Amino acid sequence: MIPTTLVSALRDAKLVVVLTGAGVSAESNIPTFRDAMTGLWARYDPQELATPEAFLRNPKLVWEWYAWRRSLCADAKPNPGHEALAALATHVPNLIVVTQNVDGLHHMAGSRRVLELHGNIKRTKCLKEKRVVESWCETDQVPPRCPQCDSMLRPDVVWFGEPLPKDVLDRANQAAANCDLFLSVGTSSQVYPAAGLVYLARRFGAKTAEINPDATVQAEEMDWAVAAPSGEALPALLAAAFPPKD
Ligand code: OAD
């Protein structure tokens, strides 16, 4: 399943960047966005749920939709793909996970260097001052209000039309430009700027690989494309590059 040249590139790499998307959490029972039958965007309209305008139009609907997704994430456990990435970081000199996922499962699996490009669904911030809020008064108001500025609370995730957190994006760009190996795992590679990181990595000389059961538009441009679920391919890659010692 894993090309031997990819295994060698992983063994030789000083800095590995792994961009992950919803597919990495699919085996933890968190739905992806664009899979035809099961993806969230097959059932829900992102323009009604995942934009600042949608929130202002119908804050209750958006708050409750994210509360539902938060409960899915709260029940989820890291899968062998998340665990293999955390283990891989103990073998290579430097490994940075750049994730579009908001579920926090990379941290839960033990990955330490994680850049969350699209925020984290477990965090809440206030609309007006963008302050992260840990607790608030439970009243009948949905969404609840910020205890300090009284503006509505919202999930601390990036919605369509919003900029990514600048410091996080800067660090992701820097990591991509400096890595030797860039792995794109479980993402449809349709949402920018995340989908552009691989081109930056390539321009600065990195080898690139995709892991996805369904090849994306970027697959042909990669040095390797592994057509397998990440929960199988990542443990196989780890075992091939760094076999367990008896
Ligand atoms: P998508 O839903 O667009 O793509 C998920 C990808 O995962 C697809 O290419 C699947 O083929 C692949 N996949 C499915 N099961 C897999 C598995 N077991 N192992 C590996 N890959 C698998 O999700 P993203 O690319 O993450 O943003 O979407 C990017 C952004 O668009 C999200 O962060 C979200 C979404 O709208 C916002 O909400 C702002």
PDB file of C-alpha atoms and ligand atoms in Angstrom:
ATOM      1  CA  MET A   1       0.000   0.000   0.000  1.00  0.00           C
ATOM      2  CA  ILE A   2       2.834   2.425   0.868  1.00  0.00           C
ATOM      3  CA  PRO A   3       5.471   3.178  -1.825  1.00  0.00           C
ATOM      4  CA  THR A   4       8.989   2.421  -0.603  1.00  0.00           C
ATOM      5  CA  THR A   5      10.252   5.751  -1.942  1.00  0.00           C
ATOM      6  CA  LEU A   6       7.733   7.535   0.294  1.00  0.00           C
ATOM      7  CA  VAL A   7       8.964   5.511   3.267  1.00  0.00           C
ATOM      8  CA  SER A   8      12.553   6.598   2.505  1.00  0.00           C
ATOM      9  CA  ALA A   9      11.511  10.241   2.128  1.00  0.00           C
ATOM     10  CA  LEU A  10       9.832  10.068   5.545  1.00  0.00           C
ATOM     11  CA  ARG A  11      12.892   8.501   7.150  1.00  0.00           C
ATOM     12  CA  ASP A  12      15.152  11.190   5.695  1.00  0.00           C
ATOM     13  CA  ALA A  13      12.935  14.191   6.416  1.00  0.00           C
ATOM     14  CA  LYS A  14      13.989  16.780   8.990  1.00  0.00           C
ATOM     15  CA  LEU A  15      10.647  18.595   8.964  1.00  0.00           C
ATOM     16  CA  VAL A  16       7.392  16.890   8.012  1.00  0.00           C
ATOM     17  CA  VAL A  17       4.187  18.901   7.612  1.00  0.00           C
ATOM     18  CA  VAL A  18       0.913  16.990   7.658  1.00  0.00           C
ATOM     19  CA  LEU A  19      -2.153  18.879   6.468  1.00  0.00           C
ATOM     20  CA  THR A  20      -5.296  17.129   7.653  1.00  0.00           C
ATOM     21  CA  GLY A  21      -8.957  17.498   6.782  1.00  0.00           C
ATOM     22  CA  ALA A  22     -12.278  15.996   7.767  1.00  0.00           C
ATOM     23  CA  GLY A  23     -11.388  12.585   6.273  1.00  0.00           C
ATOM     24  CA  VAL A  24      -8.907  11.977   9.101  1.00  0.00           C
ATOM     25  CA  SER A  25     -11.787  12.093  11.590  1.00  0.00           C
ATOM     26  CA  ALA A  26     -14.245  10.123   9.435  1.00  0.00           C
ATOM     27  CA  GLU A  27     -13.152   6.900  11.137  1.00  0.00           C
ATOM     28  CA  SER A  28     -13.959   8.568  14.470  1.00  0.00           C
ATOM     29  CA  ASN A  29     -17.547   8.922  13.249  1.00  0.00           C
ATOM     30  CA  ILE A  30     -17.377  12.649  12.625  1.00  0.00           C
ATOM     31  CA  PRO A  31     -19.011  13.390   9.271  1.00  0.00           C
ATOM     32  CA  THR A  32     -16.962  14.987   6.499  1.00  0.00           C
ATOM     33  CA  PHE A  33     -18.302  17.970   4.541  1.00  0.00           C
ATOM     34  CA  ARG A  34     -18.231  17.003   0.879  1.00  0.00           C
ATOM     35  CA  ASP A  35     -18.648  13.224   0.721  1.00  0.00           C
ATOM     36  CA  ALA A  36     -21.628  12.693  -1.555  1.00  0.00           C
ATOM     37  CA  MET A  37     -23.904  10.698   0.762  1.00  0.00           C
ATOM     38  CA  THR A  38     -22.668  11.381   4.277  1.00  0.00           C
ATOM     39  CA  GLY A  39     -21.061  14.826   4.023  1.00  0.00           C
ATOM     40  CA  LEU A  40     -22.570  17.668   6.047  1.00  0.00           C
ATOM     41  CA  TRP A  41     -22.816  19.903   2.980  1.00  0.00           C
ATOM     42  CA  ALA A  42     -24.931  17.241   1.247  1.00  0.00           C
ATOM     43  CA  ARG A  43     -27.564  17.726   3.954  1.00  0.00           C
ATOM     44  CA  TYR A  44     -27.081  21.309   5.129  1.00  0.00           C
ATOM     45  CA  ASP A  45     -26.510  24.584   3.325  1.00  0.00           C
ATOM     46  CA  PRO A  46     -23.241  26.210   4.437  1.00  0.00           C
ATOM     47  CA  GLN A  47     -24.630  29.633   3.499  1.00  0.00           C
ATOM     48  CA  GLU A  48     -27.353  29.149   6.132  1.00  0.00           C
ATOM     49  CA  LEU A  49     -25.059  27.790   8.844  1.00  0.00           C
ATOM     50  CA  ALA A  50     -21.415  28.674   8.402  1.00  0.00           C
ATOM     51  CA  THR A  51     -21.146  32.357   7.490  1.00  0.00           C
ATOM     52  CA  PRO A  52     -21.195  35.524   9.634  1.00  0.00           C
ATOM     53  CA  GLU A  53     -24.301  36.640   7.726  1.00  0.00           C
ATOM     54  CA  ALA A  54     -26.120  33.395   8.560  1.00  0.00           C
ATOM     55  CA  PHE A  55     -25.328  33.916  12.245  1.00  0.00           C
ATOM     56  CA  LEU A  56     -26.686  37.467  12.206  1.00  0.00           C
ATOM     57  CA  ARG A  57     -29.823  36.338  10.338  1.00  0.00           C
ATOM     58  CA  ASN A  58     -30.575  33.353  12.530  1.00  0.00           C
ATOM     59  CA  PRO A  59     -28.232  33.113  15.535  1.00  0.00           C
ATOM     60  CA  LYS A  60     -30.347  30.493  17.309  1.00  0.00           C
ATOM     61  CA  LEU A  61     -30.255  28.090  14.359  1.00  0.00           C
ATOM     62  CA  VAL A  62     -26.498  28.474  13.909  1.00  0.00           C
ATOM     63  CA  TRP A  63     -25.767  28.171  17.650  1.00  0.00           C
ATOM     64  CA  GLU A  64     -27.867  25.010  17.898  1.00  0.00           C
ATOM     65  CA  TRP A  65     -26.312  23.446  14.793  1.00  0.00           C
ATOM     66  CA  TYR A  66     -22.857  23.975  16.256  1.00  0.00           C
ATOM     67  CA  ALA A  67     -24.061  22.656  19.639  1.00  0.00           C
ATOM     68  CA  TRP A  68     -25.091  19.461  17.821  1.00  0.00           C
ATOM     69  CA  ARG A  69     -21.717  19.221  16.095  1.00  0.00           C
ATOM     70  CA  ARG A  70     -19.960  19.932  19.398  1.00  0.00           C
ATOM     71  CA  SER A  71     -21.773  16.979  20.941  1.00  0.00           C
ATOM     72  CA  LEU A  72     -20.609  14.735  18.064  1.00  0.00           C
ATOM     73  CA  CYS A  73     -17.033  15.859  18.694  1.00  0.00           C
ATOM     74  CA  ALA A  74     -17.374  15.418  22.465  1.00  0.00           C
ATOM     75  CA  ASP A  75     -18.334  11.765  21.952  1.00  0.00           C
ATOM     76  CA  ALA A  76     -15.538  11.090  19.449  1.00  0.00           C
ATOM     77  CA  LYS A  77     -12.228   9.369  20.172  1.00  0.00           C
ATOM     78  CA  PRO A  78      -9.025   9.584  18.134  1.00  0.00           C
ATOM     79  CA  ASN A  79      -8.667   6.766  15.589  1.00  0.00           C
ATOM     80  CA  PRO A  80      -5.514   4.887  14.468  1.00  0.00           C
ATOM     81  CA  GLY A  81      -4.774   7.657  11.935  1.00  0.00           C
ATOM     82  CA  HIS A  82      -4.598  10.362  14.626  1.00  0.00           C
ATOM     83  CA  GLU A  83      -2.596   8.008  16.842  1.00  0.00           C
ATOM     84  CA  ALA A  84      -0.095   7.167  14.091  1.00  0.00           C
ATOM     85  CA  LEU A  85       0.577  10.873  13.504  1.00  0.00           C
ATOM     86  CA  ALA A  86       1.201  11.433  17.214  1.00  0.00           C
ATOM     87  CA  ALA A  87       3.584   8.447  17.238  1.00  0.00           C
ATOM     88  CA  LEU A  88       5.317   9.607  14.043  1.00  0.00           C
ATOM     89  CA  ALA A  89       6.254  12.864  15.766  1.00  0.00           C
ATOM     90  CA  THR A  90       8.385  10.870  18.212  1.00  0.00           C
ATOM     91  CA  HIS A  91      10.458   9.424  15.340  1.00  0.00           C
ATOM     92  CA  VAL A  92      11.122  12.358  13.000  1.00  0.00           C
ATOM     93  CA  PRO A  93      13.107  15.421  14.099  1.00  0.00           C
ATOM     94  CA  ASN A  94      10.180  17.805  13.520  1.00  0.00           C
ATOM     95  CA  LEU A  95       6.570  17.178  12.635  1.00  0.00           C
ATOM     96  CA  ILE A  96       3.848  19.800  12.473  1.00  0.00           C
ATOM     97  CA  VAL A  97       0.192  18.932  12.003  1.00  0.00           C
ATOM     98  CA  VAL A  98      -1.736  21.677  10.217  1.00  0.00           C
ATOM     99  CA  THR A  99      -5.394  20.844  10.531  1.00  0.00           C
ATOM    100  CA  GLN A 100      -8.606  22.199   9.087  1.00  0.00           C
ATOM    101  CA  ASN A 101     -10.501  20.148  11.660  1.00  0.00           C
ATOM    102  CA  VAL A 102     -12.119  21.826  14.642  1.00  0.00           C
ATOM    103  CA  ASP A 103     -12.636  18.632  16.663  1.00  0.00           C
ATOM    104  CA  GLY A 104      -9.438  18.679  18.755  1.00  0.00           C
ATOM    105  CA  LEU A 105      -8.751  14.969  18.086  1.00  0.00           C
ATOM    106  CA  HIS A 106      -5.087  15.481  17.132  1.00  0.00           C
ATOM    107  CA  HIS A 107      -4.421  16.975  20.577  1.00  0.00           C
ATOM    108  CA  MET A 108      -6.407  14.208  22.204  1.00  0.00           C
ATOM    109  CA  ALA A 109      -4.291  11.609  20.385  1.00  0.00           C
ATOM    110  CA  GLY A 110      -1.141  13.198  21.804  1.00  0.00           C
ATOM    111  CA  SER A 111       0.070  15.400  18.930  1.00  0.00           C
ATOM    112  CA  ARG A 112       1.770  18.443  20.447  1.00  0.00           C
ATOM    113  CA  ARG A 113       2.573  20.673  17.493  1.00  0.00           C
ATOM    114  CA  VAL A 114      -0.843  21.283  15.962  1.00  0.00           C
ATOM    115  CA  LEU A 115      -1.903  24.389  14.042  1.00  0.00           C
ATOM    116  CA  GLU A 116      -5.683  24.687  13.952  1.00  0.00           C
ATOM    117  CA  LEU A 117      -6.394  26.739  10.844  1.00  0.00           C
ATOM    118  CA  HIS A 118     -10.172  26.803  11.261  1.00  0.00           C
ATOM    119  CA  GLY A 119     -10.394  27.186  15.045  1.00  0.00           C
ATOM    120  CA  ASN A 120     -11.758  24.759  17.607  1.00  0.00           C
ATOM    121  CA  ILE A 121     -15.415  23.942  18.102  1.00  0.00           C
ATOM    122  CA  LYS A 122     -14.937  23.431  21.831  1.00  0.00           C
ATOM    123  CA  ARG A 123     -14.007  27.100  22.264  1.00  0.00           C
ATOM    124  CA  THR A 124     -16.568  29.900  22.411  1.00  0.00           C
ATOM    125  CA  LYS A 125     -15.956  33.590  21.822  1.00  0.00           C
ATOM    126  CA  CYS A 126     -18.030  36.727  21.930  1.00  0.00           C
ATOM    127  CA  LEU A 127     -19.179  38.348  18.740  1.00  0.00           C
ATOM    128  CA  LYS A 128     -18.176  41.885  19.571  1.00  0.00           C
ATOM    129  CA  GLU A 129     -14.762  41.691  21.189  1.00  0.00           C
ATOM    130  CA  LYS A 130     -13.782  38.195  20.010  1.00  0.00           C
ATOM    131  CA  ARG A 131     -12.851  37.321  23.565  1.00  0.00           C
ATOM    132  CA  VAL A 132     -12.668  33.614  24.396  1.00  0.00           C
ATOM    133  CA  VAL A 133     -15.350  32.963  27.010  1.00  0.00           C
ATOM    134  CA  GLU A 134     -15.085  29.937  29.310  1.00  0.00           C
ATOM    135  CA  SER A 135     -18.400  30.163  31.145  1.00  0.00           C
ATOM    136  CA  TRP A 136     -21.625  32.089  30.967  1.00  0.00           C
ATOM    137  CA  CYS A 137     -25.018  32.344  32.607  1.00  0.00           C
ATOM    138  CA  GLU A 138     -27.437  29.698  31.374  1.00  0.00           C
ATOM    139  CA  THR A 139     -30.656  31.609  30.675  1.00  0.00           C
ATOM    140  CA  ASP A 140     -33.381  31.154  28.092  1.00  0.00           C
ATOM    141  CA  GLN A 141     -31.380  33.220  25.641  1.00  0.00           C
ATOM    142  CA  VAL A 142     -30.008  31.273  22.673  1.00  0.00           C
ATOM    143  CA  PRO A 143     -27.246  31.993  21.922  1.00  0.00           C
ATOM    144  CA  PRO A 144     -26.152  33.009  25.409  1.00  0.00           C
ATOM    145  CA  ARG A 145     -24.505  36.392  26.012  1.00  0.00           C
ATOM    146  CA  CYS A 146     -20.959  37.372  26.905  1.00  0.00           C
ATOM    147  CA  PRO A 147     -20.755  38.028  30.669  1.00  0.00           C
ATOM    148  CA  GLN A 148     -18.479  41.032  29.983  1.00  0.00           C
ATOM    149  CA  CYS A 149     -19.725  42.860  26.859  1.00  0.00           C
ATOM    150  CA  ASP A 150     -23.201  41.300  26.543  1.00  0.00           C
ATOM    151  CA  SER A 151     -22.746  40.526  22.833  1.00  0.00           C
ATOM    152  CA  MET A 152     -23.871  37.138  21.513  1.00  0.00           C
ATOM    153  CA  LEU A 153     -21.574  34.143  21.967  1.00  0.00           C
ATOM    154  CA  ARG A 154     -20.489  32.105  18.939  1.00  0.00           C
ATOM    155  CA  PRO A 155     -18.261  29.115  18.294  1.00  0.00           C
ATOM    156  CA  ASP A 156     -14.560  29.975  17.859  1.00  0.00           C
ATOM    157  CA  VAL A 157     -14.391  28.532  14.356  1.00  0.00           C
ATOM    158  CA  VAL A 158     -13.675  30.147  11.008  1.00  0.00           C
ATOM    159  CA  TRP A 159     -16.754  30.664   8.862  1.00  0.00           C
ATOM    160  CA  PHE A 160     -16.830  31.120   5.106  1.00  0.00           C
ATOM    161  CA  GLY A 161     -15.872  34.691   4.291  1.00  0.00           C
ATOM    162  CA  GLU A 162     -13.811  35.138   7.465  1.00  0.00           C
ATOM    163  CA  PRO A 163     -10.019  35.395   7.572  1.00  0.00           C
ATOM    164  CA  LEU A 164      -8.032  32.614   9.179  1.00  0.00           C
ATOM    165  CA  PRO A 165      -6.245  33.481  12.450  1.00  0.00           C
ATOM    166  CA  LYS A 166      -3.200  35.344  11.126  1.00  0.00           C
ATOM    167  CA  ASP A 167      -0.564  33.982  13.495  1.00  0.00           C
ATOM    168  CA  VAL A 168      -1.685  30.395  12.842  1.00  0.00           C
ATOM    169  CA  LEU A 169      -1.695  30.866   9.070  1.00  0.00           C
ATOM    170  CA  ASP A 170       1.729  32.545   9.187  1.00  0.00           C
ATOM    171  CA  ARG A 171       3.149  29.583  11.086  1.00  0.00           C
ATOM    172  CA  ALA A 172       1.542  27.118   8.677  1.00  0.00           C
ATOM    173  CA  ASN A 173       3.004  28.970   5.682  1.00  0.00           C
ATOM    174  CA  GLN A 174       6.412  29.034   7.317  1.00  0.00           C
ATOM    175  CA  ALA A 175       6.246  25.320   8.104  1.00  0.00           C
ATOM    176  CA  ALA A 176       5.168  24.477   4.543  1.00  0.00           C
ATOM    177  CA  ALA A 177       7.963  26.564   3.043  1.00  0.00           C
ATOM    178  CA  ASN A 178      10.571  24.856   5.220  1.00  0.00           C
ATOM    179  CA  CYS A 179       9.490  21.229   5.197  1.00  0.00           C
ATOM    180  CA  ASP A 180      11.119  18.341   3.314  1.00  0.00           C
ATOM    181  CA  LEU A 181       7.956  16.270   3.122  1.00  0.00           C
ATOM    182  CA  PHE A 182       4.364  17.516   2.943  1.00  0.00           C
ATOM    183  CA  LEU A 183       1.535  15.026   3.504  1.00  0.00           C
ATOM    184  CA  SER A 184      -2.016  16.002   2.591  1.00  0.00           C
ATOM    185  CA  VAL A 185      -4.379  13.643   4.393  1.00  0.00           C
ATOM    186  CA  GLY A 186      -8.160  13.334   4.293  1.00  0.00           C
ATOM    187  CA  THR A 187      -8.893  16.660   2.663  1.00  0.00           C
ATOM    188  CA  SER A 188     -10.730  17.343  -0.576  1.00  0.00           C
ATOM    189  CA  SER A 189      -8.236  20.201  -1.180  1.00  0.00           C
ATOM    190  CA  GLN A 190     -10.979  22.574  -2.226  1.00  0.00           C
ATOM    191  CA  VAL A 191     -10.824  25.176   0.514  1.00  0.00           C
ATOM    192  CA  TYR A 192      -8.108  27.836   0.437  1.00  0.00           C
ATOM    193  CA  PRO A 193      -5.771  28.954   1.874  1.00  0.00           C
ATOM    194  CA  ALA A 194      -5.283  25.434   3.335  1.00  0.00           C
ATOM    195  CA  ALA A 195      -5.331  23.814  -0.108  1.00  0.00           C
ATOM    196  CA  GLY A 196      -2.555  26.152  -1.289  1.00  0.00           C
ATOM    197  CA  LEU A 197      -0.015  25.045   1.332  1.00  0.00           C
ATOM    198  CA  VAL A 198       1.088  22.063  -0.744  1.00  0.00           C
ATOM    199  CA  TYR A 199       2.053  24.348  -3.640  1.00  0.00           C
ATOM    200  CA  LEU A 200       4.150  26.484  -1.306  1.00  0.00           C
ATOM    201  CA  ALA A 201       5.862  23.372   0.038  1.00  0.00           C
ATOM    202  CA  ARG A 202       6.594  22.158  -3.480  1.00  0.00           C
ATOM    203  CA  ARG A 203       7.919  25.514  -4.642  1.00  0.00           C
ATOM    204  CA  PHE A 204      10.459  25.397  -1.813  1.00  0.00           C
ATOM    205  CA  GLY A 205      11.537  21.863  -2.709  1.00  0.00           C
ATOM    206  CA  ALA A 206       9.455  19.524  -0.540  1.00  0.00           C
ATOM    207  CA  LYS A 207       8.286  16.115  -1.701  1.00  0.00           C
ATOM    208  CA  THR A 208       4.505  15.798  -1.509  1.00  0.00           C
ATOM    209  CA  ALA A 209       2.060  12.967  -0.921  1.00  0.00           C
ATOM    210  CA  GLU A 210      -1.689  12.604  -0.647  1.00  0.00           C
ATOM    211  CA  ILE A 211      -3.509  10.012   1.458  1.00  0.00           C
ATOM    212  CA  ASN A 212      -7.164   9.790   0.528  1.00  0.00           C
ATOM    213  CA  PRO A 213      -9.374   6.863  -0.599  1.00  0.00           C
ATOM    214  CA  ASP A 214     -10.712   9.134  -3.369  1.00  0.00           C
ATOM    215  CA  ALA A 215      -7.976  10.894  -5.305  1.00  0.00           C
ATOM    216  CA  THR A 216      -8.439  14.682  -5.261  1.00  0.00           C
ATOM    217  CA  VAL A 217      -7.727  17.236  -7.964  1.00  0.00           C
ATOM    218  CA  GLN A 218      -4.233  17.596  -6.526  1.00  0.00           C
ATOM    219  CA  ALA A 219      -3.356  13.890  -6.655  1.00  0.00           C
ATOM    220  CA  GLU A 220      -1.707  13.999 -10.077  1.00  0.00           C
ATOM    221  CA  GLU A 221       0.622  16.775  -9.001  1.00  0.00           C
ATOM    222  CA  MET A 222       1.832  14.897  -5.927  1.00  0.00           C
ATOM    223  CA  ASP A 223       4.946  12.731  -5.816  1.00  0.00           C
ATOM    224  CA  TRP A 224       2.807   9.960  -4.315  1.00  0.00           C
ATOM    225  CA  ALA A 225      -0.934   9.368  -3.944  1.00  0.00           C
ATOM    226  CA  VAL A 226      -1.991   6.619  -1.551  1.00  0.00           C
ATOM    227  CA  ALA A 227      -5.600   5.579  -2.157  1.00  0.00           C
ATOM    228  CA  ALA A 228      -6.556   4.309   1.297  1.00  0.00           C
ATOM    229  CA  PRO A 229      -8.304   5.497   4.454  1.00  0.00           C
ATOM    230  CA  SER A 230      -5.983   7.384   6.784  1.00  0.00           C
ATOM    231  CA  GLY A 231      -6.797   5.016   9.661  1.00  0.00           C
ATOM    232  CA  GLU A 232      -5.056   2.285   7.656  1.00  0.00           C
ATOM    233  CA  ALA A 233      -2.489   4.204   5.592  1.00  0.00           C
ATOM    234  CA  LEU A 234      -0.949   6.267   8.413  1.00  0.00           C
ATOM    235  CA  PRO A 235      -0.290   3.280  10.732  1.00  0.00           C
ATOM    236  CA  ALA A 236       1.119   1.390   7.712  1.00  0.00           C
ATOM    237  CA  LEU A 237       3.395   4.314   6.852  1.00  0.00           C
ATOM    238  CA  LEU A 238       4.572   4.555  10.467  1.00  0.00           C
ATOM    239  CA  ALA A 239       5.252   0.818  10.696  1.00  0.00           C
ATOM    240  CA  ALA A 240       7.094   0.747   7.361  1.00  0.00           C
ATOM    241  CA  ALA A 241       9.330   3.725   8.187  1.00  0.00           C
ATOM    242  CA  PHE A 242       9.892   2.988  11.869  1.00  0.00           C
ATOM    243  CA  PRO A 243       9.189  -0.692  12.528  1.00  0.00           C
ATOM    244  CA  PRO A 244       8.541  -1.515  16.180  1.00  0.00           C
ATOM    245  CA  LYS A 245      11.600  -2.929  17.946  1.00  0.00           C
ATOM    246  CA  ASP A 246      11.172  -6.256  19.735  1.00  0.00           C
TER     247      ASP A 246
HETATM  248  P1  OAD B   1     -14.115  17.547   2.846  1.00  0.00           P
HETATM  249  O1  OAD B   1     -15.389  16.967   3.343  1.00  0.00           O
HETATM  250  O2  OAD B   1     -14.187  18.574   1.781  1.00  0.00           O
HETATM  251  O3  OAD B   1     -13.175  16.378   2.316  1.00  0.00           O
HETATM  252  C1  OAD B   1     -12.981  15.215   3.060  1.00  0.00           C
HETATM  253  C2  OAD B   1     -12.035  14.319   2.298  1.00  0.00           C
HETATM  254  O4  OAD B   1     -11.750  13.208   3.112  1.00  0.00           O
HETATM  255  C3  OAD B   1     -12.576  13.798   0.976  1.00  0.00           C
HETATM  256  O5  OAD B   1     -11.634  14.029  -0.055  1.00  0.00           O
HETATM  257  C4  OAD B   1     -12.738  12.281   1.228  1.00  0.00           C
HETATM  258  O6  OAD B   1     -12.439  11.495   0.078  1.00  0.00           O
HETATM  259  C5  OAD B   1     -11.708  12.066   2.298  1.00  0.00           C
HETATM  260  N1  OAD B   1     -11.972  10.915   3.176  1.00  0.00           N
HETATM  261  C6  OAD B   1     -13.148  10.345   3.535  1.00  0.00           C
HETATM  262  N2  OAD B   1     -12.947   9.325   4.377  1.00  0.00           N
HETATM  263  C7  OAD B   1     -11.602   9.250   4.580  1.00  0.00           C
HETATM  264  C8  OAD B   1     -10.767   8.414   5.352  1.00  0.00           C
HETATM  265  N3  OAD B   1     -11.258   7.428   6.113  1.00  0.00           N
HETATM  266  N4  OAD B   1      -9.428   8.624   5.298  1.00  0.00           N
HETATM  267  C9  OAD B   1      -8.913   9.619   4.548  1.00  0.00           C
HETATM  268  N5  OAD B   1      -9.653  10.432   3.795  1.00  0.00           N
HETATM  269  C10 OAD B   1     -10.981  10.257   3.806  1.00  0.00           C
HETATM  270  O7  OAD B   1     -13.339  18.090   4.126  1.00  0.00           O
HETATM  271  P2  OAD B   1     -12.137  19.153   4.194  1.00  0.00           P
HETATM  272  O8  OAD B   1     -11.248  19.015   3.020  1.00  0.00           O
HETATM  273  O9  OAD B   1     -11.559  19.023   5.544  1.00  0.00           O
HETATM  274  O10 OAD B   1     -14.501  24.538   6.619  1.00  0.00           O
HETATM  275  O11 OAD B   1     -12.942  20.497   4.088  1.00  0.00           O
HETATM  276  C11 OAD B   1     -12.251  21.709   4.235  1.00  0.00           C
HETATM  277  C12 OAD B   1     -13.113  22.727   4.902  1.00  0.00           C
HETATM  278  O12 OAD B   1     -14.364  22.834   4.211  1.00  0.00           O
HETATM  279  C13 OAD B   1     -13.529  22.365   6.317  1.00  0.00           C
HETATM  280  O13 OAD B   1     -12.566  22.734   7.281  1.00  0.00           O
HETATM  281  C14 OAD B   1     -14.807  23.133   6.505  1.00  0.00           C
HETATM  282  C15 OAD B   1     -15.445  22.798   5.179  1.00  0.00           C
HETATM  283  O14 OAD B   1     -16.448  23.620   4.756  1.00  0.00           O
HETATM  284  C16 OAD B   1     -15.386  25.366   7.191  1.00  0.00           C
HETATM  285  O15 OAD B   1     -16.408  24.983   7.743  1.00  0.00           O
HETATM  286  C17 OAD B   1     -14.980  26.786   7.127  1.00  0.00           C
END
